[in-house]
Short mmCIF file of C-alpha atoms and ligand atoms in Angstrom, two decimals:
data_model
loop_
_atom_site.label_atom_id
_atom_site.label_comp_id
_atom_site.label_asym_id
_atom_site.label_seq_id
_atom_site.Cartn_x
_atom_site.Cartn_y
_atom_site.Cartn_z
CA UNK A 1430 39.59 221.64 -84.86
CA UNK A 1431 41.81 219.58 -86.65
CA UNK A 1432 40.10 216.84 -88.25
CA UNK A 1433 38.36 215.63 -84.92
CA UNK A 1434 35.11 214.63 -85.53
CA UNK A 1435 32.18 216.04 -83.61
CA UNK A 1436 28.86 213.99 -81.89
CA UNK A 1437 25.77 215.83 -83.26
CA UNK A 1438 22.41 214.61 -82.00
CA UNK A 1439 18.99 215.45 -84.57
CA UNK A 1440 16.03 215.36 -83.41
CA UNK A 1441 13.07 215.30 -85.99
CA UNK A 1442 9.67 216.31 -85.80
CA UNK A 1443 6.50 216.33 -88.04
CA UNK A 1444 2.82 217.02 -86.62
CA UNK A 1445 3.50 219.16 -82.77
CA UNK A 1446 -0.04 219.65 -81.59
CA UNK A 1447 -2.50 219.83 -79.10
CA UNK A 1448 -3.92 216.04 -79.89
CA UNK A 1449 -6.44 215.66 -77.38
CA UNK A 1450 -8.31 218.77 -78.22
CA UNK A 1451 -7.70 217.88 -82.43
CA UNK A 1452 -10.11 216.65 -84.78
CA UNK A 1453 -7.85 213.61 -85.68
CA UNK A 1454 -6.75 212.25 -81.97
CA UNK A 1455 -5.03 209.35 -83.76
CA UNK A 1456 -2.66 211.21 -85.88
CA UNK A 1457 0.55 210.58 -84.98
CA UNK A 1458 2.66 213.59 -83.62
CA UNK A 1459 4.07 215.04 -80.98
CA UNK A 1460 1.50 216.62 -78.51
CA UNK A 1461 2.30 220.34 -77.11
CA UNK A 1462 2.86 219.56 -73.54
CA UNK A 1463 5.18 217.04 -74.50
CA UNK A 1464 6.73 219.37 -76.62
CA UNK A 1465 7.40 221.96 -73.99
CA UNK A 1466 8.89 219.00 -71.42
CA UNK A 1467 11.19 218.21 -74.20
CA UNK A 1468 12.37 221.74 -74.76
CA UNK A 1469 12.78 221.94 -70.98
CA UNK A 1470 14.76 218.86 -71.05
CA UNK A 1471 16.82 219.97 -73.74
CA UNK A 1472 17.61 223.50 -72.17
CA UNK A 1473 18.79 221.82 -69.16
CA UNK A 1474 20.64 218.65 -71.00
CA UNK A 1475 22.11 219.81 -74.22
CA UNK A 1476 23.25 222.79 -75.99
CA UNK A 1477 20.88 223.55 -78.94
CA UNK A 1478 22.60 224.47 -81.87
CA UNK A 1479 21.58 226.46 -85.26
CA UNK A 1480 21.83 225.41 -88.85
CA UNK A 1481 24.37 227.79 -89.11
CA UNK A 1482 26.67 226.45 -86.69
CA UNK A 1483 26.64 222.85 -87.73
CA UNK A 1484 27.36 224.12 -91.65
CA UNK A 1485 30.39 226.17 -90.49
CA UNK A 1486 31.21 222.65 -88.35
CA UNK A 1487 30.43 220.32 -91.65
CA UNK A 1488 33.00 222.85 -93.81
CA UNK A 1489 35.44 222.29 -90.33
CA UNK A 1490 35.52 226.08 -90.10
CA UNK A 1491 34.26 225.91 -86.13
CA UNK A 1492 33.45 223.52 -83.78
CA UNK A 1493 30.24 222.30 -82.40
CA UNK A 1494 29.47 222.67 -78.34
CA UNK A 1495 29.46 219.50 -76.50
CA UNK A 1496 26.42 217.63 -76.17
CA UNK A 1497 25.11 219.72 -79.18
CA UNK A 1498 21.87 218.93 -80.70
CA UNK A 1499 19.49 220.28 -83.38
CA UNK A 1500 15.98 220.66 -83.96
CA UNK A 1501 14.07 219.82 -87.70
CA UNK A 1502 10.62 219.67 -88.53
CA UNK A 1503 9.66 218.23 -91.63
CA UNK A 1504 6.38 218.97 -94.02
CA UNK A 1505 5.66 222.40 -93.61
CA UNK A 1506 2.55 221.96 -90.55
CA UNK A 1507 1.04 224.89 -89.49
CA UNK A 1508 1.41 223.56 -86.08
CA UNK A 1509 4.81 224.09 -86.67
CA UNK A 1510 4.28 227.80 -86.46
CA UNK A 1511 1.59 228.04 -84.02
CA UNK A 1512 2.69 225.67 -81.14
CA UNK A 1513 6.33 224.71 -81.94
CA UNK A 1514 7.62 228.01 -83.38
CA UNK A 1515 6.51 230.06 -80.05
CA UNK A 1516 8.07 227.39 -77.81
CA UNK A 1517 11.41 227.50 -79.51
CA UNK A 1518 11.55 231.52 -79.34
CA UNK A 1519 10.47 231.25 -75.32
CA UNK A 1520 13.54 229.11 -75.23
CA UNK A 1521 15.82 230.81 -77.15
CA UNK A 1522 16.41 227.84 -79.65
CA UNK A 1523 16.45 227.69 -84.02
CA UNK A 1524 14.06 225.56 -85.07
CA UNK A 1525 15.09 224.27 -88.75
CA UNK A 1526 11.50 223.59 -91.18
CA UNK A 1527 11.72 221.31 -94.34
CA UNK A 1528 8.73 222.60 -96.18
CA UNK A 1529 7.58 220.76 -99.46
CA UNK A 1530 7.26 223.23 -102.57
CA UNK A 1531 3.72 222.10 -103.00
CA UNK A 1532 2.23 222.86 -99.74
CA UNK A 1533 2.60 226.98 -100.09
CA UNK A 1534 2.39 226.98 -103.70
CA UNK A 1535 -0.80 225.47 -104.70
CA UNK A 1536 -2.55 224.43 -101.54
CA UNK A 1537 -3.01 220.87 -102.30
CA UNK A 1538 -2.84 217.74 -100.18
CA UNK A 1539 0.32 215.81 -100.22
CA UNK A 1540 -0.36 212.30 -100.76
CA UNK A 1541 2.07 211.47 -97.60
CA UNK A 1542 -0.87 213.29 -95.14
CA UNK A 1543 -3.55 212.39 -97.25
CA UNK A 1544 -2.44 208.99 -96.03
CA UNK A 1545 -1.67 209.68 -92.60
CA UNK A 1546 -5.07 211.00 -92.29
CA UNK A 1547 -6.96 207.98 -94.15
CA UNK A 1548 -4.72 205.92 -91.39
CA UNK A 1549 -6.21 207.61 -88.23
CA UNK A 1550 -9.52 207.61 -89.41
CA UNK A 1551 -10.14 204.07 -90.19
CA UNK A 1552 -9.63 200.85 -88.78
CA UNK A 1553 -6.39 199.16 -90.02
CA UNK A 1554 -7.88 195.78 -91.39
CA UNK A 1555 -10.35 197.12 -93.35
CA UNK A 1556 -8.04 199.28 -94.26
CA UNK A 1557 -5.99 196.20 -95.49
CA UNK A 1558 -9.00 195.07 -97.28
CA UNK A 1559 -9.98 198.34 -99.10
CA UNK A 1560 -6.25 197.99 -100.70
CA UNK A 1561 -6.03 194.70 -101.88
CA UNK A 1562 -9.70 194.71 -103.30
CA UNK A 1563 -8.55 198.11 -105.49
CA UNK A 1564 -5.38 196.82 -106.30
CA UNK A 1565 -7.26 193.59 -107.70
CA UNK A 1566 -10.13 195.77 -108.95
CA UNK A 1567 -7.47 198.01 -111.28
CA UNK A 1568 -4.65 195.35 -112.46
CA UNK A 1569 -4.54 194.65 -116.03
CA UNK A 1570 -6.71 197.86 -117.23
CA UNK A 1571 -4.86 200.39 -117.77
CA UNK A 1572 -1.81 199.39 -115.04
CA UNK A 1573 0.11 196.66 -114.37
CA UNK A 1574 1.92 194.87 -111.38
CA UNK A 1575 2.62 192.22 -109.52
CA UNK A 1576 0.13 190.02 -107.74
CA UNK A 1577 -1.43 190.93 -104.08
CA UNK A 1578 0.12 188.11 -102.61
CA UNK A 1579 3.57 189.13 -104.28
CA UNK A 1580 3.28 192.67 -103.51
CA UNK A 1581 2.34 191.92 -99.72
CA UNK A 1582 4.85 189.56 -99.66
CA UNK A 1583 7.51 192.46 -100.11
CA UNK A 1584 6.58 195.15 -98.84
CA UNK A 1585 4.37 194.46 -95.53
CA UNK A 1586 7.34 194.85 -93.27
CA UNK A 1587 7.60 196.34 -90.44
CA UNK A 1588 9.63 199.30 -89.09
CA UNK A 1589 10.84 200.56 -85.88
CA UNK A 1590 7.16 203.24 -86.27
CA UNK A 1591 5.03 201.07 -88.01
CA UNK A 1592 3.33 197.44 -88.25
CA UNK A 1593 3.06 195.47 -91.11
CA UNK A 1594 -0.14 196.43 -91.98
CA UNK A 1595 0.11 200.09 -92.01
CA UNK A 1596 3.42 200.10 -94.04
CA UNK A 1597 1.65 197.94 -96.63
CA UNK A 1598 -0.96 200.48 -97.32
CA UNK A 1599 1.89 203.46 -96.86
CA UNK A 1600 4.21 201.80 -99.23
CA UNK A 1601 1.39 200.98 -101.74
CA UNK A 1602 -0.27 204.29 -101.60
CA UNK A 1603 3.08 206.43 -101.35
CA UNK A 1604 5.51 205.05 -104.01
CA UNK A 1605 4.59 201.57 -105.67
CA UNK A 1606 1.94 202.20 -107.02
CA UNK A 1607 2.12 203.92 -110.57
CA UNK A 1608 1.52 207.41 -109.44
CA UNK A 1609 -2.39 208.31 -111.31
CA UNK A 1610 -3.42 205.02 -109.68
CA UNK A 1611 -1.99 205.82 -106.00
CA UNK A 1612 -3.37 209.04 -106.03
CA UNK A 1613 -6.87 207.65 -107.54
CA UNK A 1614 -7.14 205.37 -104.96
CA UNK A 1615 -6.03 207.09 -101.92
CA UNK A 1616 -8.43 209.54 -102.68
CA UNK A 1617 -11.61 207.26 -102.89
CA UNK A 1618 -10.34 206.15 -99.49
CA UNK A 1619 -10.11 209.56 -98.20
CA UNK A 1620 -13.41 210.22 -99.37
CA UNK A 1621 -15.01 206.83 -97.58
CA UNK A 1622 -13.53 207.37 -94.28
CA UNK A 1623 -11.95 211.12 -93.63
CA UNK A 1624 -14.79 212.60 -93.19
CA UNK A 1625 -13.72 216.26 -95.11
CA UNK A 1626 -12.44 216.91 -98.46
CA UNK A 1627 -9.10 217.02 -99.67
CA UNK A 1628 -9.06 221.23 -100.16
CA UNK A 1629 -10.56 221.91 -96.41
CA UNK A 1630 -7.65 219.66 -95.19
CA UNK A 1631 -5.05 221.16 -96.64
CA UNK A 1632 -6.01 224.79 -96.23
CA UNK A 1633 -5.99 224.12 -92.19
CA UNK A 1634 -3.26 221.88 -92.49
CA UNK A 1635 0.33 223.72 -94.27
CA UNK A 1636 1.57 226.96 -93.33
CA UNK A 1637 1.53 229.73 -96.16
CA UNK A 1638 4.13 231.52 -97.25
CA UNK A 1639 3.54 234.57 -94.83
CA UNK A 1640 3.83 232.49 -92.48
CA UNK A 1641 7.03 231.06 -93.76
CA UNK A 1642 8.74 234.40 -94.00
CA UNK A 1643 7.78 235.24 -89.85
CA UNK A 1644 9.91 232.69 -88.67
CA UNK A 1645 12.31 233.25 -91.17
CA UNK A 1646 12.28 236.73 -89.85
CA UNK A 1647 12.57 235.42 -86.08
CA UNK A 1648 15.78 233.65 -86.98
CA UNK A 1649 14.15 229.83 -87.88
CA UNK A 1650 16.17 227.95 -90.65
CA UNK A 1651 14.22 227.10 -94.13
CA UNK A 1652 15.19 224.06 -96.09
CA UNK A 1653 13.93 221.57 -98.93
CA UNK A 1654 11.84 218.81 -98.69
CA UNK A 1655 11.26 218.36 -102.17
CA UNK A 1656 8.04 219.96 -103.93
CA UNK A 1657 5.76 217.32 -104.57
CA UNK A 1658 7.26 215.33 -101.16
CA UNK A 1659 8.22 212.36 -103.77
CA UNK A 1660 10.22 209.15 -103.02
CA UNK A 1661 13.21 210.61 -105.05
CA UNK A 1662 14.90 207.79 -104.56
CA UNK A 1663 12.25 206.16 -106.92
CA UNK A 1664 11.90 208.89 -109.69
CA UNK A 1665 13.44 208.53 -112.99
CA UNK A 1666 16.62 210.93 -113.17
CA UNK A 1667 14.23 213.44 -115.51
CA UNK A 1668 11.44 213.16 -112.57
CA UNK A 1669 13.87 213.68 -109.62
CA UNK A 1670 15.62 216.81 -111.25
CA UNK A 1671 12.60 218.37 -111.91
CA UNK A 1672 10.85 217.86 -108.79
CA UNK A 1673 14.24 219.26 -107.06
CA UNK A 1674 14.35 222.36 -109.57
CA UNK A 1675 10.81 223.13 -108.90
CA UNK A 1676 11.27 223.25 -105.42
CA UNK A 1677 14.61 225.52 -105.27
CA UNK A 1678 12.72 227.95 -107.32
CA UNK A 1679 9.58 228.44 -105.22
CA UNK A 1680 11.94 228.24 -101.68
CA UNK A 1681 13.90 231.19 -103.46
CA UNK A 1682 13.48 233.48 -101.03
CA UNK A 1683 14.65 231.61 -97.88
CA UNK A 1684 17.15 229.76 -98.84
CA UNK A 1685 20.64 230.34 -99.78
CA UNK A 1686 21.24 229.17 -103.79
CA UNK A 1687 25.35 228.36 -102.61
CA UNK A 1688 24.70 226.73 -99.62
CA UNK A 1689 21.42 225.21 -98.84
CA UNK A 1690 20.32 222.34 -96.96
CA UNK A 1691 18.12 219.03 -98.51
CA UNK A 1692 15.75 216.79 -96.01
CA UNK A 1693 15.20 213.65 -98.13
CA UNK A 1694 11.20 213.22 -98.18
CA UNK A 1695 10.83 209.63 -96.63
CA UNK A 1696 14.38 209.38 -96.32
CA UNK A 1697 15.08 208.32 -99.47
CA UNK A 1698 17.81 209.24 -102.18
CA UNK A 1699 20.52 207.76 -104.61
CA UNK A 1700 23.77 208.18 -105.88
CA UNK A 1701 22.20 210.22 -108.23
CA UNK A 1702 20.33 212.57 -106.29
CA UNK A 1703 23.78 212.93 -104.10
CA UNK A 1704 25.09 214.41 -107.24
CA UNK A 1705 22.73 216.29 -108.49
CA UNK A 1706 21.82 218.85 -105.07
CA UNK A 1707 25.77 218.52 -104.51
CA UNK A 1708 25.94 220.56 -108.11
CA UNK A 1709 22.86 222.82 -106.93
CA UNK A 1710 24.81 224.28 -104.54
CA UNK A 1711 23.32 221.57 -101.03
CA UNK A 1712 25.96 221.88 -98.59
CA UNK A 1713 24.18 219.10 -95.95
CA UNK A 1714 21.48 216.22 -96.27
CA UNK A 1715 19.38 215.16 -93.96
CA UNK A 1716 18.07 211.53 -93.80
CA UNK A 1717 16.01 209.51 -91.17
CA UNK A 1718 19.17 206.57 -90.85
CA UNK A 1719 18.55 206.68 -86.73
CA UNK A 1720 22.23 207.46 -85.37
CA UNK A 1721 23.67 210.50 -83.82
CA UNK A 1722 25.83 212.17 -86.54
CA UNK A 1723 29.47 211.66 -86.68
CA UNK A 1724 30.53 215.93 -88.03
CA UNK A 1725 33.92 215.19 -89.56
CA UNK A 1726 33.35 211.58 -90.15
CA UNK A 1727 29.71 211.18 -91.25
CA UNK A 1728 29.13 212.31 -95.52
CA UNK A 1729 27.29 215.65 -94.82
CA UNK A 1730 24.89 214.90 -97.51
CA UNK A 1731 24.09 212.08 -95.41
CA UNK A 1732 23.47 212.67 -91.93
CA UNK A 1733 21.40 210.43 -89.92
CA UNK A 1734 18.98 211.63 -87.27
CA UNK A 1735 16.58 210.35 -84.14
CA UNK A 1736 12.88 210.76 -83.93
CA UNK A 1737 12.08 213.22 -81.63
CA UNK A 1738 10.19 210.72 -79.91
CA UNK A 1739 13.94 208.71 -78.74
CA UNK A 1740 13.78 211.76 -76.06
CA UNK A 1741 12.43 212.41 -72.93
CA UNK A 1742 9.58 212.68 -71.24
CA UNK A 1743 9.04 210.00 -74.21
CA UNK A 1744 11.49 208.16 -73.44
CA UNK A 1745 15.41 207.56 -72.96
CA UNK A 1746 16.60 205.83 -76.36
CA UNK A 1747 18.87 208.45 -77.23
CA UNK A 1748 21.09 207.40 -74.41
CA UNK A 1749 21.78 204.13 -76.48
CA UNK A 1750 23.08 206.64 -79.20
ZN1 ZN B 350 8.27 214.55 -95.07
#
């Protein structure tokens, strides 16, 4: 192929359900009929590619199809494997799943849907409200940090997904925050407006690992996405290594030790998690930088993606890409 670089388009996905029929309309995902039109669009537009093929492209061993594009689902979601996972085999396409260590292991609620679920149960400014009271309520005791108005001040900005508002409480809740404190307060908000508790949630809500080892079976790619689904860019180097370590160890089975793939929980990573997965044995990286990939050109640890919601019948954005 000599050295020319090759266009890869990603498209990522996380909840792929029926919404209107769901307990939790408001959860943000990507509803099944939508899902199907996409795959249909894709069939007709694009030539699907595997994890397989892109690695032999990243290590310039083959080339990639035109117009190639590939399909990843991050956090493990049992709707993963009951509405997305029959689509793709109808279709004849690899779906690749990023499934936190923590979801099949121990069955507990990540904090990142505990929050997503606090978020389409409640209304947003009281929301707001709840936060900043708590954060108030706990400063000085046995925490510290920076003021309300401070810590609004730098972090309630918005994102191409998001308002102000709802990254405020994300960010708080998900990473600044010392960790005992996030998790104490997101759960006395989940308890207030959720409506279930944490254990009911997340036995309907992550596959298991039978599950896991179907697709795997049918041909679907496993990578990581962490264990505890951390911001690793955040973690101490001790923190980051271990929560890395933990999850290589419980993937074991379905991935391979020499040449597996990372999908950066929240998109976020540092020079020094670069090096460490690179001395795992992680032969690609997936972050959510929105860009097609550049194979060739583009670090492979580093690839950007699109949301799966920059394609039609959503709509067209991934034209502009
Ligand atoms: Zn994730």
């Amino acid at each position: 192929m000599g050295g020319k670089q090759q266009k890869l388009l990603i498209s990522m996905y996380h909840y792929t359900r029926d919404l209107k029929h769901s307990r939790y309309p408001q959860i943000r995902g990507l509803d099944i009929n939508l899902f199907r039109k996409q795959m249909e669009f894709f069939s007709e537009n694009f030539n699907v590619v595997t994890m397989e093929q892109v690695i032999a492209a990243v290590k310039g061993k083959k080339s990639l199809p035109e117009k190639a594009l590939l399909l990843t689902f991050d956090d493990g979601y049992v709707d993963n494997y009951t509405v997305a996972f029959p689509i793709l085999e109808e279709f004849g396409f690899q779906g690749s799943f990023f499934i936190p260590g923590k979801t099949f292991a121990t069955h507990q609620l990540l904090d990142v849907n505990k929050i997503h679920y606090i978020l389409a149960s409640a209304q947003i400014e009281s929301l707001v409200q709840d936060v900043k009271e708590r954060i108030d309520y706990y400063r000085g005791k046995e925490f510290d940090y920076p003021t309300t108005e401070e810590l609004w001040n730098q972090y309630a900005v918005a994102n191409r997904y998001d308002g102000k508002d709802i990254i405020f409480v994300k960010r708080i809740l998900q990473t600044i925050l010392p960790e005992k404190l996030r998790n104490q307060i997101s759960s006395e908000l989940f308890e207030k407006y959720v409506g279930i508790t944490e254990e009911q949630l997340a036995y309907e809500l992550y596959m298991t690992r039978e599950q896991i080892r179907t697709m795997k079976k049918h041909g679907m790619f496993i990578g990581l996405h962490g264990y505890d689904h951390y911001w690793l860019g955040n973690l101490s180097s001790n923190q980051m290594r271990k929560d890395i370590t933990r999850a290589l160890e419980i993937l074991d089975e379905f991935i391979d030790r020499e040449e597996w793939v990372m999908n950066y929980p929240y998109g976020s990573y540092n020079d020094d998690v670069l090096s460490f997965i690179k001395e795992q044995g992680a032969c690609m990286g997936l972050t959510t930088r929105v860009k097609a990939a550049e194979i060739g050109l583009d670090d492979a640890l580093q690839l950007p993606r699109l949301d799966c919601n920059d394609f039609p019948p959503v709509t067209e954005n991934y034209s502009n890409f």
